[in-house]
Every structure is written in structure tokens, then in C-alpha cells.
Amino acid sequence: MRPAPSPVAVTGLGLLTPAGEGAEAAWRAVLAGRCLAARDPVLTGLPVDFSCRVPLDDKELDRRVGRKSWRMGRPAKFAVLAAREAVHDAGLTPADWDSTRVAVVIGCGMGGLEEVEAQHLRLEQHGAHQVSALAIPKIIPNLAAGEVAIDLDARGISLAPATACASGATAIATARDLLSTGLCDIAVAGGTEAAVSRLATAGFWRMGALSERTHAPAEASRPFAADRDGFVMAEGAGVLVLERAADAAARGARPRSLLTGCGSSTDAHHPTAPPEGATGAEAALHAALAEAGISPYDVDHVNAHGTSTPLNDTTEAALISRVLPHRPSITAPKGVLGHTLGAAGAIEAALTVLTIQHRRIPPIANLQAPAPEFDLDCVTKQPRTQDIHAALSHSFGFGGHNVVLTLQRP
């Protein structure tokens, strides 16, 4: 086992979610506990025709991003806005930092699928000369990290992890490692996704992963409920600014939270299904606790992956009950925001930071009580006030990727 790294401070947060622009908008929405799913004109005619969209139309999104938005795909635009907010929140300005010591790590699970569909249609209907010269930069998933680095003049290491629904959490864990090994002094890390397309929605539906509550979209996402039937497609971005705790203190920055442990593992079992017993996820959880130097009984709260799918919630509930039998409080933001795929791990890490900071746990949307077979202390109906010293944020992705983050009060 490698030595436990020094604590890393979370000094800034930036969020762009179906609740709107900014961390404050996302926080208000999850506290309200109401699912934001609604009919989506792009999905008209599909068996599932609703999603959780970022409420900015293309014109407004471009205005927010600025003059370089014309060359960016939607995931990159989301990431740029979230990163700007996070850096501002951290009290940093690119003009004042050593750009060669600033790393950017932005995960993205699927890239610009809407652009894939649009450009393929152009190709088939009008020929190769009508395909945009910007098609590839708008599609490939690493351009979110690239555009954030350009926007912030960050010239250190730049990476773009793609671990499906764990991508944002993988990015945060990777950034922590870069800081701990001295390869950067500031890390801008998180995840982005804009994959609410007809192709992706049809694909997830064919897998049986999506809720089919077309008669009541706002009731569709219901993590840990007995009658859950799948997740809701969503989009967004979450970015954290990470610094070594000593460096943050030296410049007078007060951390929002400390990232004290990161555990990662791979199931090596199946492309989409977890193994019985969630052995890989359990290994990641224990690794995150070990790095933080705490025991399972020190965990006060869990921000669950909580996708609202029958298999995931059953597996995760069993994992929590087995490893954390003292029944820490549980929340699951996908009930409100839908499943933002590659952005989810970063968005939920940011919400965990806010939960610790404000001592309030958001309720799980559409949940009156967990399924009878789940021995979980799920927060329902109203926010709960709780003093939280240590919390876990779970992220599990197709391909067997497991990431657990330990976040603690400074």
C-alpha cells in the first residue's frame, strides 16, 4: 500500500446543471428535492421522450462562453463555464498564477454525440463538402479539457479521463495524484457531458437502463425506491479547484472541504453489470477510507451513485449496508438532476462538499422510503440538518470503473 498522500484542499466549485448556471442554483435545486425532468423536443417520437437539460439555449450558452464558442462542442462549453466559476470561487486569477504549474483534468464519458448525429446527417444528405471542418474538434471528448486549458491559460499537464459515469470522479482522483506527487500546484478538475441525443437515448433505452415514466417525467428518477425503473438522461458539468492544503493556507484561502482519500478499482467482470457482491466497488471504498486514515464507522454521510436502476441500487445498497453497518445518512442527487453520465461524479463531489459545508443533506427526489429490502438511512421529503465530519461520494461506471472519494471538514 502506498503512503497516504497529504490532504488536498477544495478551494473552488463550479457547476452547470439542469438547475441552471452556478453552484448556488444546483444547491437550491437539490435541497428542494424535486426532479427536473421534462419533455425534450429533441427526443420526440422515441420511447423515452424526456430528459434533464441545462436550461440555456444555444444563443445564451454562446453568449456566456464568449467569442470562441463557435468552435466548441457543447461539452466543452459546459466545462469552460464551470471552470471559470470554480477558479473565481477559489479566489484565483489566471493572470496571477504560474500557468506551467496549473493542471487541467476534465473527464467526459461520451463526447459530442449531438454533433455526431448532425454531421452524419449532413454527410448523408449533402455530401462530404458540407461536413463542418470543426466536426472532429466538437466531437472528441478531450477537447473539453483542451478548451478549459486555453480559456484559463493553464499550461501544465492536461488530461481527459473517460471512465463512463465515473469520469468526473476519476478526473478528481487523478488531479489529486498530480498535486500529491508535485507535478502541479493547482488542479482544475471535474467532468462534463452533453449526450442527450436521440442515438444515446435510444441506446440506453434498448439496454433497459432508462425510466419509461413518459406519463410523468418529474416522477421518473427515484433512487432506492421499490418501484424505480431506470435513470433519466441529463447533461451538465462540475469542476473543482484543488490545491495542496499547505499551499492554500499560505495564500490565505479557506478550503471548502478537504479531499483526504481516493479509491479506485476495476471489476474486470462485465461491460455494464457489476459483479455480485460489488467486490470491486468495496475495494475502492476501503482504499478511500485507508488513504483518509479513517474507519468505516467514521463515515457520517454517503452521496450515493444512486442511478434509480434496479440492479445498481440493489448492489449499492448491499455494499453500503455491509461496509457501513452503522447506517450513515444517504442522499442521491440523480433523483433531482438526472444522470449526467461523465459529469456526475464531479457534480456529486461538489454537492458533497456543499453538504459538509452547510451541514444540510438534500433529500432524495420521489422517495418516500427506501425499498423494504434496503437497510439504508435515506434522507427523504425534507433536507436534514447534520454535522458531517467525513463523507463519501460514490461513482461507478460501465466497464467496471469504481471511484470513491473521501471528503472531510477542514
Coordinates of C-alpha atoms in Angstrom, one line a residue:
M1 CA 0.0 0.0 0.0
R2 CA 1.4 3.4 -0.9
P3 CA 1.8 6.0 1.8
A4 CA -1.3 8.2 2.4
P5 CA -0.9 11.5 0.4
S6 CA -1.1 14.8 2.1
P7 CA -4.7 16.3 2.3
V8 CA -5.8 18.3 -0.7
A9 CA -8.0 21.4 -0.3
V10 CA -11.1 22.0 -2.3
T11 CA -10.9 25.8 -2.7
G12 CA -13.4 26.4 -5.5
L13 CA -16.5 24.9 -7.1
G14 CA -18.2 25.5 -10.4
L15 CA -21.4 23.8 -11.6
L16 CA -23.6 23.9 -14.7
T17 CA -26.6 21.6 -14.2
P18 CA -30.2 21.2 -15.2
A19 CA -30.9 23.5 -12.3
G20 CA -29.1 26.3 -14.2
E21 CA -25.8 28.1 -14.0
G22 CA -23.8 28.1 -10.8
A23 CA -23.2 26.0 -7.7
E24 CA -25.8 28.0 -5.8
A25 CA -28.6 27.1 -8.3
A26 CA -27.7 23.4 -8.1
W27 CA -27.6 23.5 -4.3
R28 CA -31.1 25.2 -4.1
A29 CA -32.5 22.6 -6.5
V30 CA -31.2 19.5 -4.7
L31 CA -32.4 21.0 -1.4
A32 CA -35.9 21.4 -2.9
G33 CA -35.8 17.7 -3.8
R34 CA -37.9 17.9 -7.0
C35 CA -36.9 16.1 -10.1
L36 CA -36.2 18.5 -13.0
A37 CA -37.1 16.1 -15.8
A38 CA -39.3 17.4 -18.6
R39 CA -40.3 16.6 -22.2
D40 CA -37.5 17.1 -24.6
P41 CA -38.3 18.2 -28.2
V42 CA -35.1 16.6 -29.5
L43 CA -36.4 13.2 -28.3
T44 CA -39.9 13.5 -29.7
G45 CA -41.1 10.1 -31.1
L46 CA -38.7 8.0 -29.1
P47 CA -40.0 5.5 -26.5
V48 CA -38.4 7.8 -23.9
D49 CA -39.0 11.5 -24.7
F50 CA -37.9 13.4 -21.6
S51 CA -34.6 14.4 -20.1
C52 CA -32.9 16.9 -17.7
R53 CA -31.4 19.6 -19.9
V54 CA -29.3 22.6 -18.9
P55 CA -31.8 25.5 -19.2
L56 CA -29.6 27.6 -21.5
D57 CA -30.5 27.7 -25.2
D58 CA -27.6 27.7 -27.7
K59 CA -27.7 31.5 -28.2
E60 CA -27.5 32.2 -24.4
L61 CA -24.9 29.5 -23.9
D62 CA -22.7 31.0 -26.7
R63 CA -23.1 34.5 -25.1
R64 CA -21.9 33.2 -21.8
V65 CA -18.9 31.4 -23.2
G66 CA -17.9 34.3 -25.4
R67 CA -16.2 34.9 -28.8
K68 CA -14.6 31.4 -29.0
S69 CA -17.8 29.5 -28.5
W70 CA -18.3 29.0 -32.3
R71 CA -15.5 26.4 -32.4
M72 CA -16.6 24.4 -29.3
G73 CA -18.9 21.5 -28.8
R74 CA -21.5 21.6 -26.1
P75 CA -19.4 19.5 -23.6
A76 CA -16.5 22.0 -23.9
K77 CA -18.8 25.0 -23.5
F78 CA -20.2 23.5 -20.3
A79 CA -16.8 22.8 -18.9
V80 CA -15.5 26.3 -19.7
L81 CA -18.3 27.9 -17.8
A82 CA -18.0 25.6 -14.8
A83 CA -14.2 26.0 -14.7
R84 CA -14.5 29.8 -14.8
E85 CA -16.8 29.7 -11.8
A86 CA -14.6 27.3 -9.9
V87 CA -11.5 29.4 -10.4
H88 CA -13.3 32.6 -9.4
D89 CA -14.7 30.9 -6.4
A90 CA -11.2 29.8 -5.3
G91 CA -10.1 33.5 -5.4
L92 CA -7.6 32.8 -8.2
T93 CA -7.0 34.6 -11.5
P94 CA -5.0 33.2 -14.4
A95 CA -3.2 36.5 -14.7
D96 CA -1.5 35.8 -11.3
W97 CA -0.6 32.2 -11.4
D98 CA 2.4 30.3 -12.9
S99 CA 0.5 28.8 -15.8
T100 CA 3.1 26.0 -16.2
R101 CA 2.1 24.7 -12.8
V102 CA -1.7 24.5 -13.4
A103 CA -3.1 21.2 -14.4
V104 CA -6.5 20.6 -16.1
V105 CA -8.2 17.2 -15.8
I106 CA -11.7 17.1 -17.2
G107 CA -13.4 13.8 -17.7
C108 CA -16.0 13.2 -20.4
G109 CA -17.7 9.9 -21.0
M110 CA -19.2 10.2 -24.5
G111 CA -18.2 13.4 -26.2
G112 CA -20.3 15.4 -28.6
L113 CA -22.9 12.9 -29.7
E114 CA -25.4 15.5 -30.9
E115 CA -22.7 16.8 -33.2
V116 CA -22.0 13.3 -34.5
E117 CA -25.7 13.0 -35.4
A118 CA -25.8 16.4 -37.0
Q119 CA -22.7 16.0 -39.1
H120 CA -23.7 12.4 -40.2
L121 CA -27.0 13.8 -41.4
R122 CA -25.1 16.5 -43.4
L123 CA -22.9 13.8 -44.9
E124 CA -25.7 11.6 -46.0
Q125 CA -27.9 14.4 -47.3
H126 CA -25.5 16.8 -48.8
G127 CA -22.1 15.1 -49.2
A128 CA -18.7 15.3 -47.6
H129 CA -18.1 19.0 -48.6
Q130 CA -21.0 20.0 -46.3
V131 CA -19.5 18.3 -43.2
S132 CA -18.1 21.0 -40.9
A133 CA -14.4 21.5 -40.7
L134 CA -14.9 21.7 -36.9
A135 CA -16.8 18.4 -36.7
I136 CA -13.9 16.5 -35.1
P137 CA -12.9 19.1 -32.5
K138 CA -16.6 19.4 -31.5
I139 CA -16.9 15.6 -31.1
I140 CA -13.8 14.3 -29.4
P141 CA -14.1 14.2 -25.6
N142 CA -10.7 15.6 -24.8
L143 CA -11.5 19.0 -26.2
A144 CA -13.3 19.9 -23.1
A145 CA -10.0 19.7 -21.2
G146 CA -8.3 21.4 -24.1
E147 CA -10.6 24.4 -24.3
V148 CA -10.6 24.8 -20.5
A149 CA -6.8 24.9 -20.6
I150 CA -6.9 27.5 -23.4
D151 CA -9.5 29.6 -21.6
L152 CA -7.5 29.7 -18.4
D153 CA -4.0 29.8 -19.9
A154 CA -3.2 26.6 -18.0
R155 CA 0.0 25.1 -19.4
G156 CA 0.6 22.3 -17.1
I157 CA -0.5 18.7 -17.5
S158 CA -3.8 18.3 -19.2
L159 CA -5.8 15.0 -19.2
A160 CA -9.2 13.8 -20.2
P161 CA -10.2 10.6 -18.4
A162 CA -13.0 8.6 -19.9
T163 CA -14.4 6.1 -17.4
A164 CA -18.0 6.3 -18.3
C165 CA -20.2 7.5 -15.4
A166 CA -17.1 7.6 -13.2
S167 CA -15.2 10.0 -15.5
G168 CA -15.7 13.1 -13.3
A169 CA -14.6 11.3 -10.1
T170 CA -11.6 9.8 -11.9
A171 CA -10.6 13.2 -13.0
I172 CA -10.7 14.5 -9.4
A173 CA -8.7 11.5 -8.2
T174 CA -6.1 11.9 -10.9
A175 CA -5.8 15.6 -10.2
R176 CA -5.2 14.8 -6.5
D177 CA -2.4 12.4 -7.6
L178 CA -0.8 15.2 -9.7
L179 CA -0.8 17.5 -6.7
S180 CA 0.5 14.9 -4.3
T181 CA 3.4 14.0 -6.5
G182 CA 4.4 17.6 -7.1
L183 CA 3.5 17.6 -10.8
C184 CA 1.4 20.7 -10.4
D185 CA 0.5 23.3 -7.8
I186 CA -3.2 24.0 -8.8
A187 CA -5.5 21.5 -10.4
V188 CA -8.8 22.4 -12.2
A189 CA -10.6 19.1 -12.2
G190 CA -14.0 17.7 -12.9
G191 CA -16.3 16.3 -15.6
T192 CA -18.6 17.4 -18.4
E193 CA -21.2 15.7 -20.6
A194 CA -23.8 16.7 -23.2
A195 CA -25.0 13.4 -24.6
V196 CA -28.8 13.9 -24.5
S197 CA -29.1 12.9 -28.1
R198 CA -31.5 10.6 -30.0
L199 CA -28.9 8.0 -30.5
A200 CA -27.7 7.9 -26.9
T201 CA -31.2 7.9 -25.6
A202 CA -32.3 5.1 -27.9
G203 CA -29.2 3.1 -27.0
F204 CA -29.7 3.4 -23.2
W205 CA -33.4 2.6 -23.6
R206 CA -32.6 -0.6 -25.6
M207 CA -30.3 -1.6 -22.7
G208 CA -33.2 -1.2 -20.3
A209 CA -31.4 1.5 -18.4
L210 CA -33.9 4.4 -18.7
S211 CA -37.1 5.1 -16.8
E212 CA -40.2 4.8 -19.0
R213 CA -42.4 7.0 -17.0
T214 CA -43.3 9.1 -20.0
H215 CA -46.7 9.9 -18.4
A216 CA -44.9 11.6 -15.5
P217 CA -41.3 12.6 -16.3
A218 CA -40.9 14.5 -13.0
E219 CA -41.6 11.3 -11.1
A220 CA -39.2 9.2 -13.2
S221 CA -35.9 9.4 -11.3
R222 CA -36.4 7.7 -7.9
P223 CA -33.2 6.3 -6.4
F224 CA -33.6 3.4 -4.0
A225 CA -37.4 3.3 -4.4
A226 CA -39.2 0.0 -4.6
D227 CA -40.7 1.0 -7.9
R228 CA -37.7 2.5 -9.6
D229 CA -37.4 1.6 -13.3
G230 CA -34.3 3.4 -14.6
F231 CA -32.5 6.7 -14.9
V232 CA -33.2 10.0 -16.7
M233 CA -30.8 11.3 -19.3
A234 CA -29.2 14.5 -18.3
E235 CA -26.3 16.9 -19.1
G236 CA -24.0 19.3 -17.3
A237 CA -20.6 19.9 -15.8
G238 CA -18.9 20.1 -12.5
V239 CA -15.4 21.5 -11.8
L240 CA -13.4 21.7 -8.6
V241 CA -10.2 23.7 -7.9
L242 CA -7.8 21.6 -5.9
E243 CA -4.6 22.7 -4.1
R244 CA -2.3 21.2 -1.5
A245 CA -3.7 22.2 1.8
A246 CA -0.5 23.9 2.9
D247 CA -0.4 26.0 -0.3
A248 CA -4.0 27.1 0.1
A249 CA -3.3 28.1 3.7
A250 CA -0.1 30.0 2.6
R251 CA -2.2 32.2 0.3
G252 CA -4.9 32.7 2.9
A253 CA -7.5 30.6 1.1
R254 CA -10.1 28.9 3.3
P255 CA -10.9 25.4 2.0
R256 CA -14.5 24.5 1.4
S257 CA -13.5 20.9 2.2
L258 CA -10.6 18.5 2.3
L259 CA -10.2 15.7 -0.2
T260 CA -8.5 13.1 2.0
G261 CA -8.9 9.9 0.2
C262 CA -9.4 8.5 -3.3
G263 CA -10.1 4.8 -4.0
S264 CA -10.3 3.3 -7.5
S265 CA -10.7 -0.2 -8.8
T266 CA -11.9 -2.2 -11.8
D267 CA -14.4 -5.0 -11.6
A268 CA -13.0 -6.9 -14.6
H269 CA -16.3 -8.7 -14.8
H270 CA -18.8 -7.4 -17.4
P271 CA -19.1 -4.4 -19.8
T272 CA -22.2 -3.0 -18.0
A273 CA -23.1 -5.0 -14.9
P274 CA -21.4 -5.1 -11.5
P275 CA -20.3 -8.4 -10.0
E276 CA -22.5 -10.0 -7.4
G277 CA -21.4 -8.6 -4.1
A278 CA -19.9 -5.4 -5.6
T279 CA -16.4 -6.6 -4.7
G280 CA -14.7 -4.0 -6.9
A281 CA -16.7 -1.1 -5.5
E282 CA -16.0 -2.4 -2.0
A283 CA -12.2 -2.4 -2.7
A284 CA -12.5 1.2 -3.9
L285 CA -14.4 2.2 -0.8
H286 CA -11.9 0.6 1.6
A287 CA -9.0 2.2 -0.3
A288 CA -10.6 5.7 0.0
L289 CA -11.0 5.2 3.7
A290 CA -7.5 3.9 4.2
E291 CA -6.0 6.9 2.4
A292 CA -8.1 9.2 4.6
G293 CA -6.9 7.3 7.7
I294 CA -10.4 6.7 9.0
S295 CA -12.6 3.6 9.7
P296 CA -16.0 2.8 8.1
Y297 CA -17.6 3.9 11.4
D298 CA -16.2 7.4 11.0
V299 CA -18.3 8.0 7.9
D300 CA -21.2 10.2 8.6
H301 CA -22.7 10.5 5.2
V302 CA -22.7 9.0 1.7
N303 CA -23.5 10.7 -1.6
A304 CA -24.6 7.6 -3.4
H305 CA -24.2 6.8 -7.1
G306 CA -27.9 6.0 -6.9
T307 CA -28.9 5.8 -10.6
S308 CA -32.5 4.6 -9.9
T309 CA -31.9 1.4 -11.9
P310 CA -33.0 -1.8 -10.3
L311 CA -29.6 -3.5 -10.4
N312 CA -27.3 -0.6 -9.5
D313 CA -29.4 0.5 -6.5
T314 CA -29.7 -3.1 -5.2
T315 CA -25.9 -3.6 -5.5
E316 CA -25.0 -0.3 -4.0
A317 CA -27.5 -0.6 -1.1
A318 CA -26.0 -4.0 -0.2
L319 CA -22.5 -2.5 -0.4
I320 CA -23.4 0.3 2.0
S321 CA -25.1 -1.9 4.5
R322 CA -22.3 -4.4 4.5
V323 CA -19.3 -1.9 4.8
L324 CA -21.1 0.9 6.7
P325 CA -23.5 -1.0 9.1
H326 CA -23.9 2.0 11.4
R327 CA -26.3 3.4 8.8
P328 CA -24.8 6.8 7.8
S329 CA -27.2 9.2 6.1
I330 CA -27.7 8.7 2.3
T331 CA -28.6 11.1 -0.5
A332 CA -28.6 10.6 -4.3
P333 CA -28.7 13.8 -6.4
K334 CA -29.6 12.0 -9.6
G335 CA -33.2 12.0 -8.3
V336 CA -33.3 15.8 -8.9
L337 CA -30.7 16.3 -11.7
G338 CA -31.0 13.1 -13.7
H339 CA -27.9 11.1 -14.7
T340 CA -25.3 13.4 -16.2
L341 CA -23.1 10.5 -17.1
G342 CA -19.4 11.5 -17.3
A343 CA -20.1 14.7 -15.3
A344 CA -22.0 13.0 -12.5
G345 CA -19.0 12.1 -10.3
A346 CA -17.7 15.7 -10.3
I347 CA -21.1 17.3 -9.8
E348 CA -21.8 15.0 -6.9
A349 CA -18.4 15.5 -5.3
A350 CA -19.2 19.3 -5.4
L351 CA -22.6 18.7 -3.8
T352 CA -20.9 16.6 -1.1
V353 CA -18.6 19.5 -0.4
L354 CA -21.6 21.8 0.0
T355 CA -23.4 19.3 2.2
I356 CA -20.4 19.2 4.6
Q357 CA -20.0 22.9 4.5
H358 CA -23.7 23.8 5.1
R359 CA -24.4 20.9 7.4
R360 CA -27.6 20.1 5.4
I361 CA -28.3 16.9 3.5
P362 CA -30.6 17.2 0.4
P363 CA -33.5 14.8 0.2
I364 CA -33.8 12.1 -2.5
A365 CA -36.4 13.1 -5.0
N366 CA -39.5 11.0 -5.4
L367 CA -38.6 8.8 -2.5
Q368 CA -41.0 8.3 0.4
A369 CA -39.0 5.5 1.9
P370 CA -36.3 3.1 0.6
A371 CA -37.4 -0.3 -0.7
P372 CA -38.1 -2.6 2.2
E373 CA -35.1 -4.8 1.4
F374 CA -32.7 -1.9 1.8
D375 CA -31.4 -1.2 5.2
L376 CA -30.5 2.4 4.5
D377 CA -31.0 5.8 6.2
C378 CA -32.1 7.6 3.1
V379 CA -32.9 11.3 3.6
T380 CA -36.4 11.9 2.2
K381 CA -39.0 14.6 1.8
Q382 CA -37.1 17.4 3.5
P383 CA -33.4 18.4 4.0
R384 CA -31.8 17.1 7.1
T385 CA -29.5 19.1 9.3
Q386 CA -26.5 17.0 10.3
D387 CA -23.0 17.7 11.5
I388 CA -20.8 15.9 9.0
H389 CA -17.1 15.3 9.6
A390 CA -16.5 12.7 6.9
A391 CA -18.5 11.8 3.8
L392 CA -18.1 9.5 0.8
S393 CA -19.0 10.2 -2.8
H394 CA -19.6 7.1 -4.9
S395 CA -19.1 6.8 -8.7
F396 CA -19.5 3.6 -10.7
G397 CA -19.2 3.4 -14.5
F398 CA -19.7 0.9 -17.4
G399 CA -16.6 -1.1 -17.9
G400 CA -16.4 -1.8 -14.2
H401 CA -14.8 1.5 -13.2
N402 CA -15.2 2.3 -9.5
V403 CA -14.2 5.5 -7.8
V404 CA -14.9 6.5 -4.2
L405 CA -13.8 9.9 -2.8
T406 CA -13.5 10.8 0.9
L407 CA -14.3 14.4 1.7
Q408 CA -13.9 15.8 5.2
R409 CA -14.4 19.1 7.0
P410 CA -11.3 21.2 7.2

